[in-house]
Amino acid sequence: MSSQPATTTLWRPTGPEELDLVRQSGWRAWPPRLPEQPIFYPVLNEDYAIRIARDWNVKHSGAGYVTRFEVEPEFLSRYPVQQVGGRTILELWVPAEELHEFNAHIVGEIRLTHEFS
């Protein structure tokens, strides 16, 4: 009998273009950042992800989505938690050049949890 490895749950608010690329990956990886996007920002709580998807992505892209995914906690320890607002406004800042390695430490699939339009 094998046990599930310990994981840390992260959320990612996203727009339709990025979500399409995640879908094309088989729900296994985040796409490379664009040149004007030097940082990949997963967030640490669902409420914050919902606010971004609903209030920002819908306004700028016509639709907003929230995804949930699991990552190996030992790997995540290299990224200090960034508090970018109130107590619950928490993100990780993953440099774009490390995203491929970050993707390799995702456990299971990226799951779509909320849709807004």
CSV table of N, CA, C and O in Angstrom, one decimal:
chain,number,residue,atom,x,y,z
A,1,MET,N,0.8,-1.2,0.0
A,1,MET,CA,0.0,0.0,0.0
A,1,MET,C,0.9,1.2,0.0
A,1,MET,O,1.8,1.4,0.8
A,2,SER,N,0.7,2.1,-1.0
A,2,SER,CA,1.5,3.3,-1.0
A,2,SER,C,0.7,4.5,-0.5
A,2,SER,O,-0.5,4.6,-0.7
A,3,SER,N,1.4,5.4,0.2
A,3,SER,CA,0.7,6.6,0.7
A,3,SER,C,0.9,7.8,-0.2
A,3,SER,O,1.9,7.8,-0.9
A,4,GLN,N,0.0,8.8,-0.2
A,4,GLN,CA,0.1,9.9,-1.0
A,4,GLN,C,1.3,10.8,-0.4
A,4,GLN,O,1.3,11.0,0.8
A,5,PRO,N,2.1,11.4,-1.3
A,5,PRO,CA,3.1,12.3,-0.7
A,5,PRO,C,2.5,13.6,-0.2
A,5,PRO,O,1.4,14.0,-0.6
A,6,ALA,N,3.1,14.2,0.8
A,6,ALA,CA,2.7,15.5,1.3
A,6,ALA,C,2.8,16.5,0.2
A,6,ALA,O,3.7,16.5,-0.5
A,7,THR,N,1.8,17.4,0.2
A,7,THR,CA,1.8,18.4,-0.8
A,7,THR,C,1.3,19.7,-0.2
A,7,THR,O,0.7,19.7,0.9
A,8,THR,N,1.5,20.8,-0.9
A,8,THR,CA,1.0,22.1,-0.5
A,8,THR,C,0.1,22.5,-1.6
A,8,THR,O,0.4,22.4,-2.8
A,9,THR,N,-1.1,23.0,-1.3
A,9,THR,CA,-2.1,23.4,-2.2
A,9,THR,C,-1.9,24.9,-2.6
A,9,THR,O,-1.7,25.7,-1.7
A,10,LEU,N,-1.9,25.1,-3.9
A,10,LEU,CA,-1.8,26.5,-4.4
A,10,LEU,C,-3.0,26.8,-5.3
A,10,LEU,O,-3.5,25.8,-5.9
A,11,TRP,N,-3.3,28.0,-5.5
A,11,TRP,CA,-4.3,28.4,-6.5
A,11,TRP,C,-3.7,29.4,-7.5
A,11,TRP,O,-2.7,30.1,-7.2
A,12,ARG,N,-4.3,29.5,-8.7
A,12,ARG,CA,-3.8,30.4,-9.7
A,12,ARG,C,-5.0,31.0,-10.4
A,12,ARG,O,-5.8,30.3,-11.0
A,13,PRO,N,-5.2,32.3,-10.2
A,13,PRO,CA,-6.3,33.0,-11.0
A,13,PRO,C,-5.7,33.2,-12.4
A,13,PRO,O,-4.5,33.5,-12.6
A,14,THR,N,-6.5,33.0,-13.4
A,14,THR,CA,-6.0,33.1,-14.8
A,14,THR,C,-7.1,33.5,-15.8
A,14,THR,O,-8.3,33.4,-15.5
A,15,GLY,N,-6.6,33.9,-16.9
A,15,GLY,CA,-7.6,34.3,-18.0
A,15,GLY,C,-7.7,33.1,-19.0
A,15,GLY,O,-7.1,32.1,-18.9
A,16,PRO,N,-8.5,33.3,-20.0
A,16,PRO,CA,-8.8,32.3,-21.0
A,16,PRO,C,-7.6,31.8,-21.8
A,16,PRO,O,-7.5,30.6,-22.1
A,17,GLU,N,-6.7,32.7,-22.2
A,17,GLU,CA,-5.5,32.3,-23.0
A,17,GLU,C,-4.6,31.4,-22.2
A,17,GLU,O,-4.2,30.3,-22.7
A,18,GLU,N,-4.3,31.7,-21.0
A,18,GLU,CA,-3.4,30.9,-20.2
A,18,GLU,C,-4.1,29.6,-19.9
A,18,GLU,O,-3.5,28.5,-19.9
A,19,LEU,N,-5.4,29.6,-19.6
A,19,LEU,CA,-6.1,28.4,-19.3
A,19,LEU,C,-6.1,27.4,-20.5
A,19,LEU,O,-5.9,26.2,-20.3
A,20,ASP,N,-6.2,28.0,-21.7
A,20,ASP,CA,-6.1,27.1,-22.9
A,20,ASP,C,-4.8,26.4,-23.0
A,20,ASP,O,-4.7,25.2,-23.3
A,21,LEU,N,-3.7,27.1,-22.6
A,21,LEU,CA,-2.4,26.5,-22.7
A,21,LEU,C,-2.2,25.4,-21.6
A,21,LEU,O,-1.6,24.4,-21.8
A,22,VAL,N,-2.8,25.7,-20.4
A,22,VAL,CA,-2.8,24.6,-19.4
A,22,VAL,C,-3.5,23.4,-19.9
A,22,VAL,O,-3.1,22.3,-19.7
A,23,ARG,N,-4.7,23.6,-20.5
A,23,ARG,CA,-5.5,22.5,-21.0
A,23,ARG,C,-4.7,21.7,-22.1
A,23,ARG,O,-4.7,20.5,-22.1
A,24,GLN,N,-4.0,22.4,-22.9
A,24,GLN,CA,-3.1,21.8,-24.0
A,24,GLN,C,-2.0,21.0,-23.4
A,24,GLN,O,-1.5,20.0,-24.0
A,25,SER,N,-1.6,21.3,-22.1
A,25,SER,CA,-0.5,20.6,-21.5
A,25,SER,C,-1.1,19.3,-20.8
A,25,SER,O,-0.3,18.5,-20.2
A,26,GLY,N,-2.3,19.0,-21.0
A,26,GLY,CA,-3.0,17.9,-20.3
A,26,GLY,C,-3.2,18.2,-18.8
A,26,GLY,O,-3.3,17.3,-18.0
A,27,TRP,N,-3.3,19.5,-18.5
A,27,TRP,CA,-3.6,19.9,-17.1
A,27,TRP,C,-2.4,19.6,-16.2
A,27,TRP,O,-2.5,19.3,-15.0
A,28,ARG,N,-1.2,19.6,-16.8
A,28,ARG,CA,0.0,19.2,-16.0
A,28,ARG,C,1.1,20.3,-15.8
A,28,ARG,O,2.0,20.2,-15.1
A,29,ALA,N,0.9,21.5,-16.6
A,29,ALA,CA,2.0,22.5,-16.5
A,29,ALA,C,1.5,23.9,-16.8
A,29,ALA,O,0.5,24.0,-17.6
A,30,TRP,N,2.1,24.8,-16.3
A,30,TRP,CA,1.9,26.2,-16.6
A,30,TRP,C,2.8,26.6,-17.8
A,30,TRP,O,3.9,26.2,-17.9
A,31,PRO,N,2.2,27.4,-18.7
A,31,PRO,CA,3.0,27.8,-19.9
A,31,PRO,C,4.1,28.8,-19.5
A,31,PRO,O,4.0,29.5,-18.5
A,32,PRO,N,5.1,28.9,-20.4
A,32,PRO,CA,6.2,29.8,-20.2
A,32,PRO,C,5.6,31.3,-20.1
A,32,PRO,O,4.6,31.6,-20.7
A,33,ARG,N,6.3,32.1,-19.3
A,33,ARG,CA,5.9,33.5,-19.2
A,33,ARG,C,6.2,34.2,-20.4
A,33,ARG,O,7.1,33.9,-21.2
A,34,LEU,N,5.4,35.3,-20.7
A,34,LEU,CA,5.7,36.2,-21.8
A,34,LEU,C,6.9,37.1,-21.4
A,34,LEU,O,7.2,37.2,-20.2
A,35,PRO,N,7.6,37.7,-22.3
A,35,PRO,CA,8.7,38.6,-22.0
A,35,PRO,C,8.4,39.6,-20.9
A,35,PRO,O,9.2,40.0,-20.1
A,36,GLU,N,7.2,40.2,-20.9
A,36,GLU,CA,6.8,41.2,-20.0
A,36,GLU,C,6.3,40.6,-18.6
A,36,GLU,O,5.8,41.3,-17.8
A,37,GLN,N,6.4,39.3,-18.5
A,37,GLN,CA,6.0,38.6,-17.3
A,37,GLN,C,7.2,37.8,-16.6
A,37,GLN,O,7.3,36.6,-16.8
A,38,PRO,N,8.0,38.5,-15.9
A,38,PRO,CA,9.2,37.9,-15.4
A,38,PRO,C,9.0,37.0,-14.2
A,38,PRO,O,9.8,36.2,-13.7
A,39,ILE,N,7.7,37.0,-13.6
A,39,ILE,CA,7.4,36.3,-12.4
A,39,ILE,C,6.1,35.5,-12.6
A,39,ILE,O,5.2,36.0,-13.2
A,40,PHE,N,6.1,34.3,-12.1
A,40,PHE,CA,4.8,33.5,-12.1
A,40,PHE,C,4.3,33.6,-10.6
A,40,PHE,O,5.1,33.4,-9.7
A,41,TYR,N,3.1,33.9,-10.4
A,41,TYR,CA,2.5,34.2,-9.1
A,41,TYR,C,1.4,33.2,-8.7
A,41,TYR,O,0.2,33.5,-9.0
A,42,PRO,N,1.7,32.1,-8.2
A,42,PRO,CA,0.6,31.3,-7.6
A,42,PRO,C,0.3,31.9,-6.2
A,42,PRO,O,1.1,32.6,-5.6
A,43,VAL,N,-1.0,31.7,-5.8
A,43,VAL,CA,-1.4,32.3,-4.5
A,43,VAL,C,-1.7,31.2,-3.5
A,43,VAL,O,-1.9,30.1,-3.9
A,44,LEU,N,-1.7,31.6,-2.2
A,44,LEU,CA,-1.8,30.6,-1.1
A,44,LEU,C,-3.2,30.4,-0.6
A,44,LEU,O,-3.4,29.6,0.3
A,45,ASN,N,-4.2,31.2,-1.1
A,45,ASN,CA,-5.6,30.9,-0.6
A,45,ASN,C,-6.6,31.2,-1.7
A,45,ASN,O,-6.4,32.0,-2.6
A,46,GLU,N,-7.6,30.4,-1.6
A,46,GLU,CA,-8.7,30.4,-2.7
A,46,GLU,C,-9.4,31.7,-2.7
A,46,GLU,O,-9.7,32.2,-3.8
A,47,ASP,N,-9.7,32.3,-1.6
A,47,ASP,CA,-10.5,33.6,-1.6
A,47,ASP,C,-9.7,34.7,-2.4
A,47,ASP,O,-10.3,35.4,-3.2
A,48,TYR,N,-8.4,34.8,-2.2
A,48,TYR,CA,-7.6,35.8,-2.9
A,48,TYR,C,-7.6,35.4,-4.4
A,48,TYR,O,-7.8,36.3,-5.3
A,49,ALA,N,-7.5,34.2,-4.8
A,49,ALA,CA,-7.5,33.8,-6.2
A,49,ALA,C,-8.9,34.1,-6.8
A,49,ALA,O,-9.0,34.6,-8.0
A,50,ILE,N,-10.0,33.9,-6.1
A,50,ILE,CA,-11.3,34.2,-6.6
A,50,ILE,C,-11.4,35.7,-6.9
A,50,ILE,O,-11.9,36.1,-7.9
A,51,ARG,N,-11.0,36.5,-5.9
A,51,ARG,CA,-11.1,38.0,-6.1
A,51,ARG,C,-10.3,38.5,-7.4
A,51,ARG,O,-10.8,39.3,-8.1
A,52,ILE,N,-9.1,37.9,-7.6
A,52,ILE,CA,-8.3,38.3,-8.8
A,52,ILE,C,-9.1,37.9,-10.1
A,52,ILE,O,-9.2,38.6,-11.0
A,53,ALA,N,-9.5,36.6,-10.1
A,53,ALA,CA,-10.1,36.1,-11.3
A,53,ALA,C,-11.4,36.8,-11.6
A,53,ALA,O,-11.7,37.2,-12.7
A,54,ARG,N,-12.2,37.1,-10.6
A,54,ARG,CA,-13.5,37.7,-10.8
A,54,ARG,C,-13.4,39.2,-11.0
A,54,ARG,O,-14.0,39.8,-11.9
A,55,ASP,N,-12.5,39.9,-10.3
A,55,ASP,CA,-12.4,41.4,-10.4
A,55,ASP,C,-11.4,41.9,-11.4
A,55,ASP,O,-11.5,43.0,-11.8
A,56,TRP,N,-10.4,41.1,-11.7
A,56,TRP,CA,-9.3,41.6,-12.6
A,56,TRP,C,-9.4,40.8,-14.0
A,56,TRP,O,-9.5,41.5,-15.0
A,57,ASN,N,-9.4,39.5,-13.9
A,57,ASN,CA,-9.3,38.8,-15.2
A,57,ASN,C,-10.6,39.0,-16.0
A,57,ASN,O,-10.5,39.1,-17.2
A,58,VAL,N,-11.7,39.0,-15.4
A,58,VAL,CA,-13.0,39.2,-16.2
A,58,VAL,C,-12.9,40.6,-16.8
A,58,VAL,O,-13.2,40.7,-18.0
A,59,LYS,N,-12.5,41.6,-16.1
A,59,LYS,CA,-12.4,43.0,-16.6
A,59,LYS,C,-11.4,43.1,-17.8
A,59,LYS,O,-11.7,43.7,-18.8
A,60,HIS,N,-10.3,42.4,-17.7
A,60,HIS,CA,-9.3,42.5,-18.7
A,60,HIS,C,-9.3,41.4,-19.8
A,60,HIS,O,-8.8,41.6,-20.9
A,61,SER,N,-10.0,40.3,-19.6
A,61,SER,CA,-10.0,39.2,-20.6
A,61,SER,C,-11.4,38.7,-20.9
A,61,SER,O,-11.5,37.8,-21.7
A,62,GLY,N,-12.4,39.2,-20.3
A,62,GLY,CA,-13.8,38.8,-20.5
A,62,GLY,C,-14.2,37.5,-19.8
A,62,GLY,O,-15.3,37.2,-19.7
A,63,ALA,N,-13.2,36.9,-19.1
A,63,ALA,CA,-13.5,35.7,-18.3
A,63,ALA,C,-12.3,35.5,-17.3
A,63,ALA,O,-11.2,35.9,-17.6
A,64,GLY,N,-12.7,34.9,-16.2
A,64,GLY,CA,-11.7,34.7,-15.2
A,64,GLY,C,-11.9,33.3,-14.6
A,64,GLY,O,-13.0,32.8,-14.5
A,65,TYR,N,-10.8,32.6,-14.3
A,65,TYR,CA,-10.8,31.2,-13.8
A,65,TYR,C,-9.9,31.1,-12.6
A,65,TYR,O,-8.9,31.8,-12.5
A,66,VAL,N,-10.3,30.2,-11.7
A,66,VAL,CA,-9.4,29.8,-10.6
A,66,VAL,C,-9.1,28.4,-10.8
A,66,VAL,O,-9.9,27.5,-11.0
A,67,THR,N,-7.8,28.1,-10.6
A,67,THR,CA,-7.3,26.7,-10.7
A,67,THR,C,-6.7,26.4,-9.3
A,67,THR,O,-6.3,27.2,-8.6
A,68,ARG,N,-6.6,25.1,-9.1
A,68,ARG,CA,-6.0,24.6,-7.8
A,68,ARG,C,-5.1,23.5,-8.2
A,68,ARG,O,-5.4,22.7,-9.1
A,69,PHE,N,-3.9,23.4,-7.5
A,69,PHE,CA,-3.0,22.4,-7.8
A,69,PHE,C,-2.1,22.2,-6.6
A,69,PHE,O,-2.0,23.0,-5.7
A,70,GLU,N,-1.4,21.0,-6.6
A,70,GLU,CA,-0.6,20.6,-5.5
A,70,GLU,C,0.9,20.6,-5.9
A,70,GLU,O,1.2,20.2,-7.0
A,71,VAL,N,1.8,21.0,-5.0
A,71,VAL,CA,3.2,21.1,-5.3
A,71,VAL,C,3.9,20.5,-4.1
A,71,VAL,O,3.5,20.6,-2.9
A,72,GLU,N,5.1,19.9,-4.4
A,72,GLU,CA,5.9,19.3,-3.3
A,72,GLU,C,6.4,20.4,-2.4
A,72,GLU,O,7.0,21.4,-2.8
A,73,PRO,N,6.1,20.3,-1.1
A,73,PRO,CA,6.5,21.4,-0.2
A,73,PRO,C,8.0,21.6,0.0
A,73,PRO,O,8.4,22.8,0.1
A,74,GLU,N,8.8,20.6,-0.1
A,74,GLU,CA,10.2,20.8,0.0
A,74,GLU,C,10.7,21.7,-1.1
A,74,GLU,O,11.6,22.5,-0.9
A,75,PHE,N,10.2,21.5,-2.3
A,75,PHE,CA,10.6,22.4,-3.4
A,75,PHE,C,10.1,23.8,-3.2
A,75,PHE,O,10.9,24.8,-3.5
A,76,LEU,N,8.9,24.0,-2.7
A,76,LEU,CA,8.4,25.3,-2.5
A,76,LEU,C,9.1,26.1,-1.5
A,76,LEU,O,9.1,27.3,-1.5
A,77,SER,N,9.8,25.4,-0.6
A,77,SER,CA,10.5,26.2,0.5
A,77,SER,C,11.6,27.2,0.0
A,77,SER,O,12.0,28.1,0.7
A,78,ARG,N,12.0,27.0,-1.3
A,78,ARG,CA,12.9,28.0,-1.8
A,78,ARG,C,12.3,29.4,-2.1
A,78,ARG,O,13.0,30.3,-2.4
A,79,TYR,N,11.0,29.4,-2.1
A,79,TYR,CA,10.2,30.7,-2.5
A,79,TYR,C,9.6,31.2,-1.2
A,79,TYR,O,8.6,30.7,-0.7
A,80,PRO,N,10.1,32.3,-0.6
A,80,PRO,CA,9.5,32.9,0.5
A,80,PRO,C,8.1,33.4,0.2
A,80,PRO,O,7.8,33.9,-0.9
A,81,VAL,N,7.2,33.2,1.2
A,81,VAL,CA,5.8,33.7,1.0
A,81,VAL,C,5.9,35.3,1.0
A,81,VAL,O,6.5,35.9,1.8
A,82,GLN,N,5.2,35.9,0.0
A,82,GLN,CA,5.1,37.3,-0.1
A,82,GLN,C,3.8,37.8,0.3
A,82,GLN,O,2.8,37.4,-0.3
A,83,GLN,N,3.7,38.7,1.3
A,83,GLN,CA,2.5,39.3,1.7
A,83,GLN,C,2.4,40.6,0.9
A,83,GLN,O,3.1,41.5,1.1
A,84,VAL,N,1.4,40.7,0.0
A,84,VAL,CA,1.3,41.8,-0.9
A,84,VAL,C,0.1,42.7,-0.6
A,84,VAL,O,-0.3,43.6,-1.5
A,85,GLY,N,-0.5,42.6,0.5
A,85,GLY,CA,-1.6,43.4,0.9
A,85,GLY,C,-2.0,43.0,2.3
A,85,GLY,O,-1.1,43.0,3.2
A,86,GLY,N,-3.2,42.7,2.5
A,86,GLY,CA,-3.7,42.3,3.9
A,86,GLY,C,-3.1,40.9,4.3
A,86,GLY,O,-2.4,40.3,3.5
A,87,ARG,N,-3.5,40.5,5.5
A,87,ARG,CA,-3.0,39.2,6.0
A,87,ARG,C,-3.1,38.0,5.1
A,87,ARG,O,-2.3,37.1,5.2
A,88,THR,N,-4.2,38.0,4.3
A,88,THR,CA,-4.5,36.8,3.5
A,88,THR,C,-4.1,37.0,2.0
A,88,THR,O,-4.4,36.2,1.2
A,89,ILE,N,-3.4,38.1,1.7
A,89,ILE,CA,-3.0,38.4,0.3
A,89,ILE,C,-1.6,37.9,0.2
A,89,ILE,O,-0.6,38.6,0.3
A,90,LEU,N,-1.5,36.5,0.0
A,90,LEU,CA,-0.2,35.8,0.0
A,90,LEU,C,0.1,35.2,-1.3
A,90,LEU,O,-0.8,34.5,-1.9
A,91,GLU,N,1.3,35.4,-1.8
A,91,GLU,CA,1.7,34.8,-3.1
A,91,GLU,C,3.1,34.2,-3.0
A,91,GLU,O,3.9,34.5,-2.0
A,92,LEU,N,3.5,33.4,-3.9
A,92,LEU,CA,4.8,33.0,-4.1
A,92,LEU,C,5.3,33.6,-5.4
A,92,LEU,O,4.5,33.8,-6.4
A,93,TRP,N,6.5,34.0,-5.5
A,93,TRP,CA,7.1,34.7,-6.6
A,93,TRP,C,8.1,33.7,-7.3
A,93,TRP,O,9.2,33.6,-6.8
A,94,VAL,N,7.7,33.1,-8.3
A,94,VAL,CA,8.6,32.1,-9.0
A,94,VAL,C,9.2,32.8,-10.3
A,94,VAL,O,8.4,33.2,-11.2
A,95,PRO,N,10.5,33.0,-10.3
A,95,PRO,CA,11.1,33.6,-11.5
A,95,PRO,C,10.7,32.8,-12.8
A,95,PRO,O,10.7,31.6,-12.8
A,96,ALA,N,10.5,33.5,-13.9
A,96,ALA,CA,10.1,32.9,-15.1
A,96,ALA,C,11.0,31.8,-15.5
A,96,ALA,O,10.6,30.7,-16.0
A,97,GLU,N,12.3,32.0,-15.3
A,97,GLU,CA,13.3,31.0,-15.8
A,97,GLU,C,13.3,29.7,-14.9
A,97,GLU,O,13.9,28.7,-15.3
A,98,GLU,N,12.5,29.7,-13.8
A,98,GLU,CA,12.4,28.5,-13.0
A,98,GLU,C,11.1,27.8,-13.2
A,98,GLU,O,10.8,26.8,-12.5
A,99,LEU,N,10.2,28.3,-14.0
A,99,LEU,CA,8.9,27.7,-14.2
A,99,LEU,C,8.9,26.3,-14.7
A,99,LEU,O,8.1,25.5,-14.2
A,100,HIS,N,9.8,26.0,-15.5
A,100,HIS,CA,9.9,24.6,-16.0
A,100,HIS,C,10.2,23.6,-14.8
A,100,HIS,O,9.5,22.6,-14.7
A,101,GLU,N,11.1,24.0,-14.0
A,101,GLU,CA,11.4,23.2,-12.8
A,101,GLU,C,10.2,23.2,-11.8
A,101,GLU,O,9.9,22.1,-11.3
A,102,PHE,N,9.6,24.3,-11.7
A,102,PHE,CA,8.4,24.4,-10.8
A,102,PHE,C,7.3,23.4,-11.3
A,102,PHE,O,6.8,22.6,-10.5
A,103,ASN,N,7.1,23.4,-12.6
A,103,ASN,CA,6.1,22.5,-13.2
A,103,ASN,C,6.4,21.0,-12.9
A,103,ASN,O,5.5,20.2,-12.7
A,104,ALA,N,7.7,20.7,-12.9
A,104,ALA,CA,8.1,19.3,-12.6
A,104,ALA,C,7.8,18.9,-11.2
A,104,ALA,O,7.8,17.6,-11.0
A,105,HIS,N,7.5,19.8,-10.3
A,105,HIS,CA,7.2,19.5,-8.9
A,105,HIS,C,5.7,19.5,-8.6
A,105,HIS,O,5.3,19.4,-7.5
A,106,ILE,N,4.9,19.8,-9.7
A,106,ILE,CA,3.4,19.7,-9.5
A,106,ILE,C,3.1,18.2,-9.3
A,106,ILE,O,3.5,17.4,-10.1
A,107,VAL,N,2.2,17.9,-8.3
A,107,VAL,CA,1.8,16.6,-8.1
A,107,VAL,C,0.3,16.5,-8.6
A,107,VAL,O,-0.5,17.2,-8.1
A,108,GLY,N,0.1,15.6,-9.5
A,108,GLY,CA,-1.2,15.4,-10.1
A,108,GLY,C,-1.5,16.5,-11.1
A,108,GLY,O,-0.6,17.1,-11.7
A,109,GLU,N,-2.8,16.7,-11.3
A,109,GLU,CA,-3.2,17.6,-12.4
A,109,GLU,C,-3.6,19.0,-11.8
A,109,GLU,O,-4.0,19.1,-10.6
A,110,ILE,N,-3.6,20.0,-12.6
A,110,ILE,CA,-4.1,21.3,-12.3
A,110,ILE,C,-5.6,21.2,-12.5
A,110,ILE,O,-6.1,20.7,-13.5
A,111,ARG,N,-6.4,21.6,-11.5
A,111,ARG,CA,-7.8,21.5,-11.6
A,111,ARG,C,-8.5,22.9,-11.7
A,111,ARG,O,-8.2,23.8,-10.9
A,112,LEU,N,-9.5,23.0,-12.6
A,112,LEU,CA,-10.3,24.2,-12.7
A,112,LEU,C,-11.4,24.2,-11.6
A,112,LEU,O,-12.1,23.2,-11.5
A,113,THR,N,-11.4,25.2,-10.7
A,113,THR,CA,-12.4,25.2,-9.6
A,113,THR,C,-13.5,26.2,-9.7
A,113,THR,O,-14.5,26.1,-9.1
A,114,HIS,N,-13.2,27.4,-10.4
A,114,HIS,CA,-14.2,28.4,-10.5
A,114,HIS,C,-14.1,29.1,-11.9
A,114,HIS,O,-13.0,29.2,-12.4
A,115,GLU,N,-15.3,29.6,-12.4
A,115,GLU,CA,-15.3,30.3,-13.7
A,115,GLU,C,-16.2,31.5,-13.5
A,115,GLU,O,-17.2,31.5,-12.9
A,116,PHE,N,-15.7,32.7,-14.0
A,116,PHE,CA,-16.4,33.9,-13.9
A,116,PHE,C,-16.5,34.6,-15.3
A,116,PHE,O,-15.5,34.5,-16.1
A,117,SER,N,-17.6,35.2,-15.6
A,117,SER,CA,-17.7,36.0,-16.9
A,117,SER,C,-18.5,37.2,-16.7
A,117,SER,O,-19.1,37.4,-15.7
